Each structure stands twice: as structure tokens, then as C-alpha cells.
XYZ file of C-alpha atoms in Angstrom:
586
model
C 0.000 0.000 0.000
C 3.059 2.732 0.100
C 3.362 3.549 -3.383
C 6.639 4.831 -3.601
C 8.224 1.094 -2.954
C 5.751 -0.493 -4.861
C 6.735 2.030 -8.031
C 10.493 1.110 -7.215
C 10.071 -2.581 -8.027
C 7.303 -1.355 -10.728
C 10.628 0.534 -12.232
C 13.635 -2.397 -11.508
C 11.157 -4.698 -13.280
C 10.186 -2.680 -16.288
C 14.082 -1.416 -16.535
C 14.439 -5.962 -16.531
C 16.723 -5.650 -13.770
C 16.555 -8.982 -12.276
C 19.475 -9.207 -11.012
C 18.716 -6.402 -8.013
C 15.315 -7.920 -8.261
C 16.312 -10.915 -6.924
C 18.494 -9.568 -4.440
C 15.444 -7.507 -3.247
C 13.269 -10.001 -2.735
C 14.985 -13.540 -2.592
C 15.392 -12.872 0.957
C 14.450 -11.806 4.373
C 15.986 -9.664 7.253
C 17.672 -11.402 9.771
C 18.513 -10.214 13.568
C 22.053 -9.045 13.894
C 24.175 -7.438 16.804
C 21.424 -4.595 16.555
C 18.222 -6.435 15.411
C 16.968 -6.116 12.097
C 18.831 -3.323 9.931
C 18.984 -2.497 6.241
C 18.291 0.551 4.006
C 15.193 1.827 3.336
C 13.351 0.784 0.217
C 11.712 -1.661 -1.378
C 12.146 -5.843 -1.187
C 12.091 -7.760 1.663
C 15.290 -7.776 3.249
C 14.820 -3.738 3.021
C 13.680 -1.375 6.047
C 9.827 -0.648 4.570
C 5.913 -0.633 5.692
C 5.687 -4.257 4.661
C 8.643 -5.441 6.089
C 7.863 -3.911 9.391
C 4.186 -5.023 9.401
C 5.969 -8.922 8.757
C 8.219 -8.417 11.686
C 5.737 -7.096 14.308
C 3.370 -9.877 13.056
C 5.533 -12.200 13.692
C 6.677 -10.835 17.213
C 3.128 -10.588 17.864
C 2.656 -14.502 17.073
C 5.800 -15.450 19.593
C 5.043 -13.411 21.839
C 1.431 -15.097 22.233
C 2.547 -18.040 22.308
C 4.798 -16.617 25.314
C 2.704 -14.954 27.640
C -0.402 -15.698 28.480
C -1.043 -12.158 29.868
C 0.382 -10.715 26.641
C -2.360 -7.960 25.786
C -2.583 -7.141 29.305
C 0.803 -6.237 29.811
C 1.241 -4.914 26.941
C 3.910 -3.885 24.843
C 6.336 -0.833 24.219
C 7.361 1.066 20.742
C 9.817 3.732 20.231
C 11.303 5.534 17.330
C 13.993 7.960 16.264
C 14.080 10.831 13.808
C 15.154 9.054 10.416
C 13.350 9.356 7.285
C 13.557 8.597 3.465
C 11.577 10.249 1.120
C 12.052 8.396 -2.177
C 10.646 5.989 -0.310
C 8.261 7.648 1.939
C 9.348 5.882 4.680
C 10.001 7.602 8.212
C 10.815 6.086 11.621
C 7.436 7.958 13.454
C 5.757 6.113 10.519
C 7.272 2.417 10.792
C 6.744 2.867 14.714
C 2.838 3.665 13.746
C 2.534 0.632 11.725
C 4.139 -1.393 14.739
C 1.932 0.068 17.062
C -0.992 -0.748 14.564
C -0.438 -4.107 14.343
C -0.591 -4.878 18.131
C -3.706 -2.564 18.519
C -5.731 -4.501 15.987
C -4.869 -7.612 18.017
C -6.060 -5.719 21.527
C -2.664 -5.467 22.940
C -2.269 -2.434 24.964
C 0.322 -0.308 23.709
C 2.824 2.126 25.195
C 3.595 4.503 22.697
C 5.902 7.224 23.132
C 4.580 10.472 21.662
C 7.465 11.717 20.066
C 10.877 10.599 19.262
C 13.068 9.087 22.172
C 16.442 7.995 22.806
C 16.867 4.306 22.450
C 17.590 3.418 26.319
C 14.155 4.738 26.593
C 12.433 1.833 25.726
C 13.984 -1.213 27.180
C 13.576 0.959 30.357
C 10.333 1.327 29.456
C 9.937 -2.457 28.988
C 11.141 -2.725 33.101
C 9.461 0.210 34.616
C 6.138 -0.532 32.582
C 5.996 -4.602 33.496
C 5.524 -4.539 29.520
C 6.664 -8.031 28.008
C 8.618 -6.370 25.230
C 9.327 -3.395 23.144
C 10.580 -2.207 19.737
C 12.710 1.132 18.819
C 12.287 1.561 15.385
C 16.194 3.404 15.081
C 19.510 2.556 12.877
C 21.155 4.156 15.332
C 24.885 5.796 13.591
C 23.897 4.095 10.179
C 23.770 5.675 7.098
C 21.091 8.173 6.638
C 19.947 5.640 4.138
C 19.155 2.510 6.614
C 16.660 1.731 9.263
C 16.113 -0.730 12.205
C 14.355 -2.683 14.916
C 15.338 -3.047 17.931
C 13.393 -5.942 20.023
C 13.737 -6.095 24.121
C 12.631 -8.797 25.791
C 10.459 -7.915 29.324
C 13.934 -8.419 31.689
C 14.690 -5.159 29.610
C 17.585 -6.765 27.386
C 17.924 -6.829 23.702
C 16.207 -10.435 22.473
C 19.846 -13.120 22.023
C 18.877 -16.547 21.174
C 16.892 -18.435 20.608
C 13.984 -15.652 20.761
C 15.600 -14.207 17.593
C 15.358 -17.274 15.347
C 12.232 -18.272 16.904
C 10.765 -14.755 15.888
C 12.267 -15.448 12.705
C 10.262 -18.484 12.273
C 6.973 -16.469 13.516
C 7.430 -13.662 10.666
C 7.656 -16.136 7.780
C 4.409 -17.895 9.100
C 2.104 -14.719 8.382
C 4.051 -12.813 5.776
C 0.109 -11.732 4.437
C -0.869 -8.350 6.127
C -3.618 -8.903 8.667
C -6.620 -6.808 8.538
C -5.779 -3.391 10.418
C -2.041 -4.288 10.239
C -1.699 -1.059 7.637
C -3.974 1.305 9.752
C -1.556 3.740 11.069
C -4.086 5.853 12.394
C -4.969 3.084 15.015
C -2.660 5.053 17.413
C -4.679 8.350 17.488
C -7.905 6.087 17.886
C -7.665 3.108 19.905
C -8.203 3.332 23.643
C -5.067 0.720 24.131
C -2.657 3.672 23.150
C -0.969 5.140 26.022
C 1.454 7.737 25.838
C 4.400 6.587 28.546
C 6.933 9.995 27.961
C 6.438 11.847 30.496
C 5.919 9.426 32.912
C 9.333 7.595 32.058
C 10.893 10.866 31.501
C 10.665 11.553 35.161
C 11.081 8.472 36.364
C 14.693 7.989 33.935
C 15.614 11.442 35.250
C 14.982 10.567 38.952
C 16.954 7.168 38.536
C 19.705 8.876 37.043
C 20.722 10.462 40.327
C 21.401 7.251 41.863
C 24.507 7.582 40.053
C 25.219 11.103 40.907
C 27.693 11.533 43.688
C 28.914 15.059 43.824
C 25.969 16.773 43.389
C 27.165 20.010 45.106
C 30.265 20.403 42.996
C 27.954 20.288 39.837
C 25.617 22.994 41.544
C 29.166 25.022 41.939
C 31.368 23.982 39.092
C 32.513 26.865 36.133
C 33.452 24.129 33.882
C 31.630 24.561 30.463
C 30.426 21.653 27.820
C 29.593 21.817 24.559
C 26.879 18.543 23.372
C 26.103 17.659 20.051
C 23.224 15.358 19.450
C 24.429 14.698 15.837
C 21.187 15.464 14.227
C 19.149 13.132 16.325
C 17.304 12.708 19.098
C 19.906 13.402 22.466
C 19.323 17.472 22.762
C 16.620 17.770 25.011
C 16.886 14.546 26.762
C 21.240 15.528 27.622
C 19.730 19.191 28.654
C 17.251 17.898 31.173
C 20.085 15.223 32.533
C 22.541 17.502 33.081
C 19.880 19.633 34.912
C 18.998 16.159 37.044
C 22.730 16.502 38.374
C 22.820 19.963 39.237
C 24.850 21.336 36.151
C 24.054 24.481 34.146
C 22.994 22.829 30.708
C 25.687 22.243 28.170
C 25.902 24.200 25.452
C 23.972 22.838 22.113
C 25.683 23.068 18.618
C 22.628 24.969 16.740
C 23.013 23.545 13.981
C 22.970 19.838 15.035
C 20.394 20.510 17.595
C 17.262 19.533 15.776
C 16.289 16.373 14.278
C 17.502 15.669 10.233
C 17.500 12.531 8.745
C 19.794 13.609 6.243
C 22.653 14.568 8.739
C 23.267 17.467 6.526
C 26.658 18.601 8.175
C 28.571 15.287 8.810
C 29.591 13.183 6.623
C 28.359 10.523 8.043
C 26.394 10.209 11.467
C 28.818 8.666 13.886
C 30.747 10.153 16.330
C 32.904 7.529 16.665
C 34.645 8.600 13.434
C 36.715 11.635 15.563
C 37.188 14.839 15.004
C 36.372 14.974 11.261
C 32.732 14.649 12.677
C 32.970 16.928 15.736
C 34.173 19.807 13.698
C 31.487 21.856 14.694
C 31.575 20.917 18.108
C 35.128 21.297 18.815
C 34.850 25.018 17.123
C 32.090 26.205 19.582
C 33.875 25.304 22.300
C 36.995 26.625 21.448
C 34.857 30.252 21.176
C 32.524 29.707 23.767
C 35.798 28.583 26.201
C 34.685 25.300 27.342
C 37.079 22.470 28.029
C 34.983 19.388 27.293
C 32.625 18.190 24.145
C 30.259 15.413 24.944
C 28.240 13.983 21.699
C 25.439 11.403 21.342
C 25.150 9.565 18.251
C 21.532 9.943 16.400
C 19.155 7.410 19.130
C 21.515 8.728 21.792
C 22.586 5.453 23.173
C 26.448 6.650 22.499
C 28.725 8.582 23.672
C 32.050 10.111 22.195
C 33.943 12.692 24.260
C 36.823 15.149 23.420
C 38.547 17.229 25.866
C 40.894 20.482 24.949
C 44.667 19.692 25.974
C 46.773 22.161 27.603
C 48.376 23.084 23.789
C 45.533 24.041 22.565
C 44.785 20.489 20.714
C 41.877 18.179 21.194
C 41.813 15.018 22.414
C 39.175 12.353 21.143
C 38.950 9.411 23.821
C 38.419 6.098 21.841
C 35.941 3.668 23.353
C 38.362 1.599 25.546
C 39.988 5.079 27.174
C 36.644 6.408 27.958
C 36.306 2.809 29.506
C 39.069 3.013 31.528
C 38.276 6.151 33.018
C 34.172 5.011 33.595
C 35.746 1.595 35.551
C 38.116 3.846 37.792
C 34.977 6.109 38.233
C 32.094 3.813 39.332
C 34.585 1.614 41.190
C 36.392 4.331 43.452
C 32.379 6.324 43.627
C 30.853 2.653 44.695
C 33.905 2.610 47.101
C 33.328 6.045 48.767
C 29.479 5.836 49.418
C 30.180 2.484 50.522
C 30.531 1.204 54.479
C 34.314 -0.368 55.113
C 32.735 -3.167 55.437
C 30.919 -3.502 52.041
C 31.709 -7.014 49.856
C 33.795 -6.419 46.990
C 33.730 -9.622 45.949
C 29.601 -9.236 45.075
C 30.714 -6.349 42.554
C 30.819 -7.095 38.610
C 31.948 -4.997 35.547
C 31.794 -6.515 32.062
C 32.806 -5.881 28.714
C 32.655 -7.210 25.065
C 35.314 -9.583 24.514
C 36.674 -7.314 21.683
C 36.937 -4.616 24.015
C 39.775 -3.181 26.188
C 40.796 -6.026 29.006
C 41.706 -2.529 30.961
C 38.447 -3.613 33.491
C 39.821 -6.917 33.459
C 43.608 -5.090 35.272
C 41.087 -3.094 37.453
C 39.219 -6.021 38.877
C 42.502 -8.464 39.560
C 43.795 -5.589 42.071
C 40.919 -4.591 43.597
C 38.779 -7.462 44.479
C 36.009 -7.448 42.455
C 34.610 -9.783 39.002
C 35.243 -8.807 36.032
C 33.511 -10.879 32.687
C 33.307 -10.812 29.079
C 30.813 -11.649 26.791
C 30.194 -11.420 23.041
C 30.065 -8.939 20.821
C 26.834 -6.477 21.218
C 25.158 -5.488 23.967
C 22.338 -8.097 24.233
C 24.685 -9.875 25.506
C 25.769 -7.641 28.164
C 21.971 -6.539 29.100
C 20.982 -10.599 29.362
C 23.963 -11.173 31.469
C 23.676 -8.503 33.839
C 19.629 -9.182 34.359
C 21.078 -12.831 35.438
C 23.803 -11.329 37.883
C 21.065 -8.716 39.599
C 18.826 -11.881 40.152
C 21.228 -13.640 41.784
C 21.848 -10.778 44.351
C 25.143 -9.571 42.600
C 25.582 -5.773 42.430
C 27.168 -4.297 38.507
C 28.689 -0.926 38.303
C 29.356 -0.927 34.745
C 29.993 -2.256 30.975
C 31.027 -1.623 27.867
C 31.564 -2.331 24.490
C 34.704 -0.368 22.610
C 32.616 1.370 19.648
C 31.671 3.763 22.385
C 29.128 2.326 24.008
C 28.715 2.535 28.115
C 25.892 1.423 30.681
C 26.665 3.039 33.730
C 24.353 1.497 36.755
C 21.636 -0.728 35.983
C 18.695 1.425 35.597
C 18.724 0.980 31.519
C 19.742 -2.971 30.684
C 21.609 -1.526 27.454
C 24.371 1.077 26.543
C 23.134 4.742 27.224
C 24.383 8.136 25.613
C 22.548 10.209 28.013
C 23.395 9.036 31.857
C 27.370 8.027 30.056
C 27.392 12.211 29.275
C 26.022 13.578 32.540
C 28.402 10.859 34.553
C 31.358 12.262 32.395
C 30.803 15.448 33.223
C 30.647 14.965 36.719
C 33.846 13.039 36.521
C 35.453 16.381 34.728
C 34.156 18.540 37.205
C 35.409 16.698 40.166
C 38.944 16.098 38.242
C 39.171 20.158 38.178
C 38.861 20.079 41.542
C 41.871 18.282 42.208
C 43.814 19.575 39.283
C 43.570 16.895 36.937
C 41.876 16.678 33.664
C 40.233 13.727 31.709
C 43.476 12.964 29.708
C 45.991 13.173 32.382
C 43.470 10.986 35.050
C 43.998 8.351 31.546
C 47.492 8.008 32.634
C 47.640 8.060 36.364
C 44.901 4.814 36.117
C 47.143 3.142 33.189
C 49.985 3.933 35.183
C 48.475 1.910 38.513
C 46.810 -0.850 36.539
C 48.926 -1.100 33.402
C 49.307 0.531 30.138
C 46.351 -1.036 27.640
C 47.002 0.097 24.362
C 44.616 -0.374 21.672
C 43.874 0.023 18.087
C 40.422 -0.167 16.154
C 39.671 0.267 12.602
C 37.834 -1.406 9.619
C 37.636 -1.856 5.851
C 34.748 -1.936 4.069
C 33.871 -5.070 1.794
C 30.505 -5.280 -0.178
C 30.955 -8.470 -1.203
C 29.970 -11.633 1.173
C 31.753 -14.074 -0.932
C 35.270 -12.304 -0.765
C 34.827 -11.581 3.570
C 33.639 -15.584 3.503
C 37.105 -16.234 1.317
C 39.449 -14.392 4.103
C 38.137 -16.114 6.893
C 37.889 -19.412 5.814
C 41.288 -19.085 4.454
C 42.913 -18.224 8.213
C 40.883 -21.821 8.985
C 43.067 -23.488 6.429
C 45.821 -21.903 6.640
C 48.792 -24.447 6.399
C 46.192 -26.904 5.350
C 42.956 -28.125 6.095
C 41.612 -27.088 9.084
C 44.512 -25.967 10.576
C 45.497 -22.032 12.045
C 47.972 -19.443 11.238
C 51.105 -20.003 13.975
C 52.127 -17.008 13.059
C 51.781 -13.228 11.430
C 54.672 -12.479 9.546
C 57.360 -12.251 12.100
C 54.909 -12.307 15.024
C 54.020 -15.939 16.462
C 50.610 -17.116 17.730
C 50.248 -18.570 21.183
C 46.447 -19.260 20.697
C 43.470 -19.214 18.429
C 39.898 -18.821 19.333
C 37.263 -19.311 16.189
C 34.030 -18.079 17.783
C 31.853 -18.948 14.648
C 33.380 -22.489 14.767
C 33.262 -22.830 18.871
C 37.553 -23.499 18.432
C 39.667 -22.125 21.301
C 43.297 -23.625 20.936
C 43.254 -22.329 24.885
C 41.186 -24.411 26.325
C 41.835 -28.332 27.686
C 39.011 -29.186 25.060
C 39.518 -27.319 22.244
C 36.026 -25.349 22.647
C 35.451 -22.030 23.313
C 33.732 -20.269 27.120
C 32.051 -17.867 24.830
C 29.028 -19.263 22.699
C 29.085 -20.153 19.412
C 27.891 -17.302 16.670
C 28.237 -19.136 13.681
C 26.013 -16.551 11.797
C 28.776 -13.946 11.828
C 32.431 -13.983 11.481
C 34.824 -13.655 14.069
C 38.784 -14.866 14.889
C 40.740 -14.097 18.151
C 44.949 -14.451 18.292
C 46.415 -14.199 21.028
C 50.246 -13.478 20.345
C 53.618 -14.440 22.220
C 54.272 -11.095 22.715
C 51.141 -10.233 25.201
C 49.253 -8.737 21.729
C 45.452 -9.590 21.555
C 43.577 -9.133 18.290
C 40.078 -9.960 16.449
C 39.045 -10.009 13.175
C 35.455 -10.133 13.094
C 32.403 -8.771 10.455
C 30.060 -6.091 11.304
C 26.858 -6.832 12.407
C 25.241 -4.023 11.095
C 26.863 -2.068 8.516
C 29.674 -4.315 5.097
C 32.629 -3.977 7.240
C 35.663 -6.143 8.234
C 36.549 -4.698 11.648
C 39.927 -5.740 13.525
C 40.651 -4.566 16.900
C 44.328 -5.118 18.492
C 45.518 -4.415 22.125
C 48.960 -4.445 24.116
C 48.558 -5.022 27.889
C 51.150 -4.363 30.124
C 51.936 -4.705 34.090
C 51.675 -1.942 35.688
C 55.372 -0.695 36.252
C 56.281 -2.091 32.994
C 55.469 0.701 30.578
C 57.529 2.266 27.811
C 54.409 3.366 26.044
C 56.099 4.479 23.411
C 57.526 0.832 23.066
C 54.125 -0.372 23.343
C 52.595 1.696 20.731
C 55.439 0.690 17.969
C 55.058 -3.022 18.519
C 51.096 -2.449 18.705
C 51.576 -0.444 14.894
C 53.887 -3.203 13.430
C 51.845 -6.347 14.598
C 48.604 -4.898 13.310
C 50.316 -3.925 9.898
C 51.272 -7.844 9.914
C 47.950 -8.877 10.297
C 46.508 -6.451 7.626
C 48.783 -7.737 5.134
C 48.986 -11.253 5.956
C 45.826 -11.747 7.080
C 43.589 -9.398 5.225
C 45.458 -8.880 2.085
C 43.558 -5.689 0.919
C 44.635 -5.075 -1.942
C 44.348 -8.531 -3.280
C 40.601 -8.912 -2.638
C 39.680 -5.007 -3.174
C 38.822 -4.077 0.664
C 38.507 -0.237 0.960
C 40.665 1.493 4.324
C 38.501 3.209 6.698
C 40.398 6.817 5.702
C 39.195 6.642 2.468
């Protein structure tokens, strides 16, 4: 019924291109890292009206099956500020035809009146007693994609087997039900509630549980400029930095408001550095303040840079801004804490192709530190199982800038991560520090952790399915690289295959992912690295890190070997040039 996609295939069929017919509609979307994401447009593995309509159908279906008290309890939807309009395709739109779906069936539904960041919902989900939600987001994507995002009711992204099972559910009703298209249904039916204000409060009033200096906020003349990247983040970071006691930061105007064409970055992600936070990094340097904080478009990440004493900015990647949360939450916890409080009851985890900095933290002062895979569902399902069994989680991360500080919001949040680093900034002025120099007192106590992310970008499946399983026969069948170029390999961990060379067994702690691609090596030399696909976006990602003891670091030294080794593993293991992988830069 949206005639722009239906005239697109109208077009590719009259133009006889089969070829990208096929492509368009020979398959269906599948649940990655971040749920279902794709660009908007016709076919079905494309973001559209039908597609959506499918999926909720199908969620619907499973989650019947489920719950017995299902329309009852009801079920959240959220949405962000994208839009397409060759397509005529819009995320308020898609999050309509969610809604409608449900509301045909009698399920009561929360949904939020206007846009919202991500964490929104799946604390929604919790603070609601709703037995799932959906953000309709693509989150740093291209302004050309889309998504949905599924929680399950303990408030964490949906891991297996809900995914394939929902899977199963969408290709059992792929016809429309009746009322399905009625977007309308939302401004009619009597099972539409609007939840934003009341979880506004309530997020805002949770959020000072992790606010600990509350009177150096009220006092502090440090400045901050936030950019909400075109999104959704700018009133939502305003009224959280009010919730602390800080003056509000001060907005870039022109990336303020909502644009789904992210008219003044090249693309939307702030993880990219400071080609993105141009703007940003300009206001502050007029307006005099010290620190930029930016949210990506849904506002569930976080990239910081802070002005160093020269005059030059420095971007934190991921796994600094890490290192500098861990030391926070740990040595906060420890302050409003009795002497007497158990250490050994506290948790912080990370994604295993993250920083092992938390891992240095935990060994020397008392308390657990875990890993899990790749994408926060797994973090948000793990930590749900570790605050039912009485255990007490200060904080995780994944390295592509993504931070849960407390356990209010199951899943990695832009806004509390900016108001908590702002805090921290404030309460480092106090004692003279800044963000960059309290970096290198904590790798100083707990050991230098150097690290190095980047990608290339490959379009074609075959030619990423070539490179990996060629590093699984690499001297033969089934058999490892020992080493990378001059560099030997201590141990090998295949996590689509279930292969760890480290364990007694041969199989890997982690689970098995065989749907995506990803190799860990851990080298003689102390050297960790992953190569590993995207989940949501035709990249070939490879993330390396040198860990030290504390006492032991030449960082200099460290960074050198770190630059070599990962220039070994890009030619030997890569080979970019031979199978046509564009760098990152370009």
C-alpha cells in the first residue's frame, strides 16, 4: 500500500533488472548485533511498511505463544528521527505501523509520543511490566538505513533463541492482517498510552542514583559543549545535566534539531573523531569550554573530546573512555560504601573485543570482572542474570563507544554516560587533573592497555567468507595461522566455529555465533587481536591491544610493537589489496 516502494520494483522490473530484483526479494531480514537493519526501500530484506508489518506480526505470534497475559501487559514502541523520502518511509511512521499491528490484536500499547532515545524503551519495557518493546532506530547508520530493535520484558535486547524463533513467527504470516496497515490506530484506539512523560521523570529521577557530587555540579565553572548529531539526544542531555545539578551544556545549533539527512557530517557517527565533531570542537573553542560530549543519532552513544593544555583536542576512543568510567564507578561505589561492604559481590563486564583494561582493574581490587560477546544483548541478558542472583554491577562496555553506567537501563546509554562524564570532569578540576591526564595516572596503577580499532569496508559476502575461511586453512585443512609475519601465535579462538586452541578441550567459554564472522589471536608477545564482520553495517573490523603490568610501561615501546603487529595482520591476514577491501580513511 506505500506507493513509492511499490513504483520502485514497478521501475527495476520494467528497466528488466533482475538481477537487483532478486536480491530484493529472494530474501528476508535477519537479527544481527542490533536487530533487524537495512536501508530503506523496497524488497524484503529492506527497512519498509511491509517489512515492518511482517516483523511485528511475527513478534506478535511469539510473543502469544509466550505470555499468556500478553495484551494485558502490553507492549512498548519507540522511534527515532530518520526518514527517506524516495521511499516515503520515516521512523514515526514504521513505529505507527508497529503500534498498529498490536492494537488490531487488543494489545495495549505504550507509545511514546514523540521521538526518544533508544535506552528509553527497554527501560520502558522494566518500569512498565511490559513483556517487550521495539525502537524503530539505525542508530549511527547511514542516513539511508533503518532498524528494529526488540527487548525482551527483563529489559535486554532479544539473544537466542527468541531471535530465530521470531524469525520463524514472521515467515508464518508474511500476508498483512486486517488493520495491520492502519496507522491511524494510534490516534484512535483506547489501548494507546502515551508513557513519555511518565518515564521521563522516572529515567531522570533514577539517574541520580549515580550522581555523587551533586554540590560540585551545583558550583562547578566548567563549560560543555553537546552535540546530538542530528538526532534525538538534545533535550533529553539538557534535562540530565539539569537532574545533576549542572548548568545545561551548550547545544551546537546547527545539530540541535532532528535531520534525517545529517546534513553537516559526513556521516552520522561520532565515533569517526574529530572529522565529525568539527562543529563541536569550534564552539567550544569560542565559547571557552574544556569538554565536548556527543550522542550519536538514538543517543545510546557517547564520544567525548577534551581540549589539551596546547591548545589540541583530544578524542577518547571507546576503551579510554572505559578506563576512566571503571576507575569512576569503582572508586564512587567505594566512597558511598561502608568499610565493610563485599567487593567480591561487585561485577563490571565488557565485550570480549573490548579493552581487558576492566579486566587489570578487577585483579587488584577485588572485584569480578567478565566478558561476553560482541553487542550489547549480551551484556543486558547477562547482567539481568547477575542482579537476580543478588550480585551488584557498576558498569559495561563495548569499545565502539558504548557505556551502561548502573543498571537502571539494561543496554548502553548516551545520556546518563554524558552527565556521569561530566561529573567526573568537574570533580577532576577540583583536584587539578583533567580527563586525559586521570587516563594516565589509572594506566599507570593498573597497566598501560594500548589499543587500536579500525575497519575496511567489503561489499561483497563471498570475498569476507574467502578471508576467513582461508585463516581456517591456513597451512592446510583445518589448521590455524602459527604465526603473522614475524609475530608468532600462542592461541586461536574461532568463535563462529566454537575453536579455542586455549582451552583443555579445544572449545570455546564464549558461545558459538556461527552466523557472523569472528577470529581471536592471542600473540607471544602479550598482543590480543580480532578479526570479526560487522553486524550491522559491510565492514571487516579488527581490533588489536597491548597489555602491560603496571610498572612495565615504555608506552612508546608499546605503541610501535602495537603499529607493526597490526600492519602484519593487515597484510597477511587481510590482504587488501588482493581482494579489493577499501581502508577506513578513504
Amino acid at each position: 500500500q506505500n506507493q513509492k516502494t511499490k513504483e520502485q520494483i514497478e521501475s527495476l522490473l520494467q528497466d528488466g533488472k533482475h538481477r537487483e530484483l532478486r536480491e530484493r526479494l529472494c530474501c528476508r531480514l535477519s537479527f544481527g548485533t542490533a536487530g533487524l537493519r537495512s536501508a530503506m526501500g523496497a524488497g524484503f530484506c529492506y527497512i519498509n511498511d511491509l517489512t515492518v508489518i511482517q516483523s511485528t506480526q511475527g513478534i506478535y505470534k511469539y510473543l502469544e505463544r509466550n505470555f499468556s497475559d500478553f495484551k494485558q501487559r502490553g507492549f512498548v514502541v519507540g522511534y527515532d528521527t530518520r526518514g527517506q523520502v524516495t521511499s516515503n518511509c520515516s521512523s514515526k511512521k514504521l513505529a505507527k505501523l508497529t503500534a498498529a499491528v498490536l492494537l488490531a490484536k487488543d494489545v495495549l500499547v505504550y507509545f511514546f509520543s514523540t521521538y526518544v532515545p533508544t535506552p528509553f524503551v527497554p527501560y520502558a519495557v522494566q518500569q512498565l511490566g511490559a513483556v517487550a518493546g521495539g525502537m524503530i532506530t539505525a542508530s549511527h547508520n547511514r542516513k539511508e538505513d533503518n532498524g528494529y530493535k526488540v527487548y525482551w520484558e527483563n529489559g535486554a535486547q532479544i539473544t537466542s533463541p527468541h531471535d530465530k524463533e521470531i524469525i520463524k513467527c514472521i515467515e508464518e504470516c508474511v500476508e498483512p492482517w486486517n488493520g495491520s496497515w492502519n496507522e491511524n490506530l494510534v490516534d484512535t484506539s483506547p489501548l494507546r498510552q502515551d508513557p513519555l512523560k511518565k518515564i521521563c521523570d522516572s529515567y531522570m529521577e533514577d539517574l541520580t542514583k549515580i550522581c555523587y557530587h551533586r554540590e560540585l555540579n551545583v558550583q562547578s565553572s566548567l563549560k560543555f559543549v553537546h552535540t546530538s548529531f542530528h538526532g534525538v539526544g538534545h533535550d533529553y542531555v539538557q534535562m540530565a545535566f539539569r537532574a545533576f545539578g549542572f548548568q545545561p551544556p551548550i547545544p551546537v545549533p546547527e545539530q540541535k534539531d532532528p535531520d534525517p539527512d545529517f546534513s553537516t557530517v559526513k556521516c552520522p557517527n561520532p565515533e569517526e573523531g574529530e572529522s565529525v565533531l568539527e562543529l563541536s570542537l569550534r564552539l567550544a573553542e569560542k565559547e571557552g569550554a574544556k569538554v565536548v560530549v556527543a550522542t550519536d543519532p538514538d543517543a545510546d552513544r557517547l564520544a567525548v573530546a577534551e581540549q589539551q593544555e596546547n591548545g589540541c583536542w583530544k578524542v577518547f576512543t571507546g576503551n579510554e573512555l572505559a578506563a576512566l568510567f571503571g576507575w569512576w564507578m569503582f572508586s564512587c561505589w567505594k566512597e558511598s560504601y561502608s568499610q565493610d561492604a563485599d567487593v567480591s559481590n561487585v561485577y563490571m563486564l565488557a565485550t570480549t573485543v573490548s579493552s581487558k583494561i576492566l579486566r587489570a582493574i578487577a585483579l587488584k581490587e577485588g572485584f569480578h570482572f567478565e566478558e561476553t560477546l560482541p553487542g550489547f544483548k549480551w551484556i543486558g541478558s547477562r547482567v539481568k542474570n547477575l542482579l537476580d542472583n543478588g550480585k551488584e554491577v557498576l558498569f559495561a562496555f563495548e569499545e565502539s563507544i558504548g557505556f551502561m553506567c548502573g543498571t537502571s537501563v539494561l543496554d548502553k546509554d548516551g545520556v546518563s554516560a554524558a552527565v556521569v562524564i561530566a561529573e567526573m570532569a568537574t570533580y577532576l578540576q577540583g583536584q587539578g587533573l583533567t580527563l586525559a591526564q586521570k587516563l594516565i595516572d589509572i594506566y599507570e596503577m593498573y597497566g598501560y592497555h594500548i589499543s587500536k580499532t579500525s575497519y575496511f569496508l567489503c561489499y561483497d559476502p563471498a570475498t569476507i567468507k574467502r578471508i576467513f575461511e582461508r585463516l581456517r586453512n591456513f597451512e592446510g585443512p583445518e589448521s590455524y595461522p602459527k604465526c603473522c609475519g614475524a609475530y608468532s601465535i600462542l592461541h586461536v579462538r574461532d568463535i563462529t566455529t566454537g575453536y579455542d586452541s586455549s582451552q583443555l578441550n579445544h572449545k570455546s567459554v564464549l558461545p558459538v555465533s556461527k552466523s557472523s564472522q569472528m577470529i581471536t589471536f592471542t600473540f607471544q608477545n602479550g598482543c590480543v587481536a580480532t578479526l570479526r564482520t560487522s553486524g550491522t553495517e559491510p565492514k571487516i573490523k579488527y581490533y588489536a591491544e597491548m597489555c602491560a603490568l603496571p610498572g612495565h610501561s615504555d608506552r612508546s615501546v608499546l605503541e610501535e610493537e602495537l603499529q607493526k603487529l597490526i600492519e602484519a595482520l593487515i597484510e597477511n591476514f587481510l590482504e587488501p589489496a588482493k581482494n579489493g577491501l577499501t581502508w577506513r580513511s578513504a
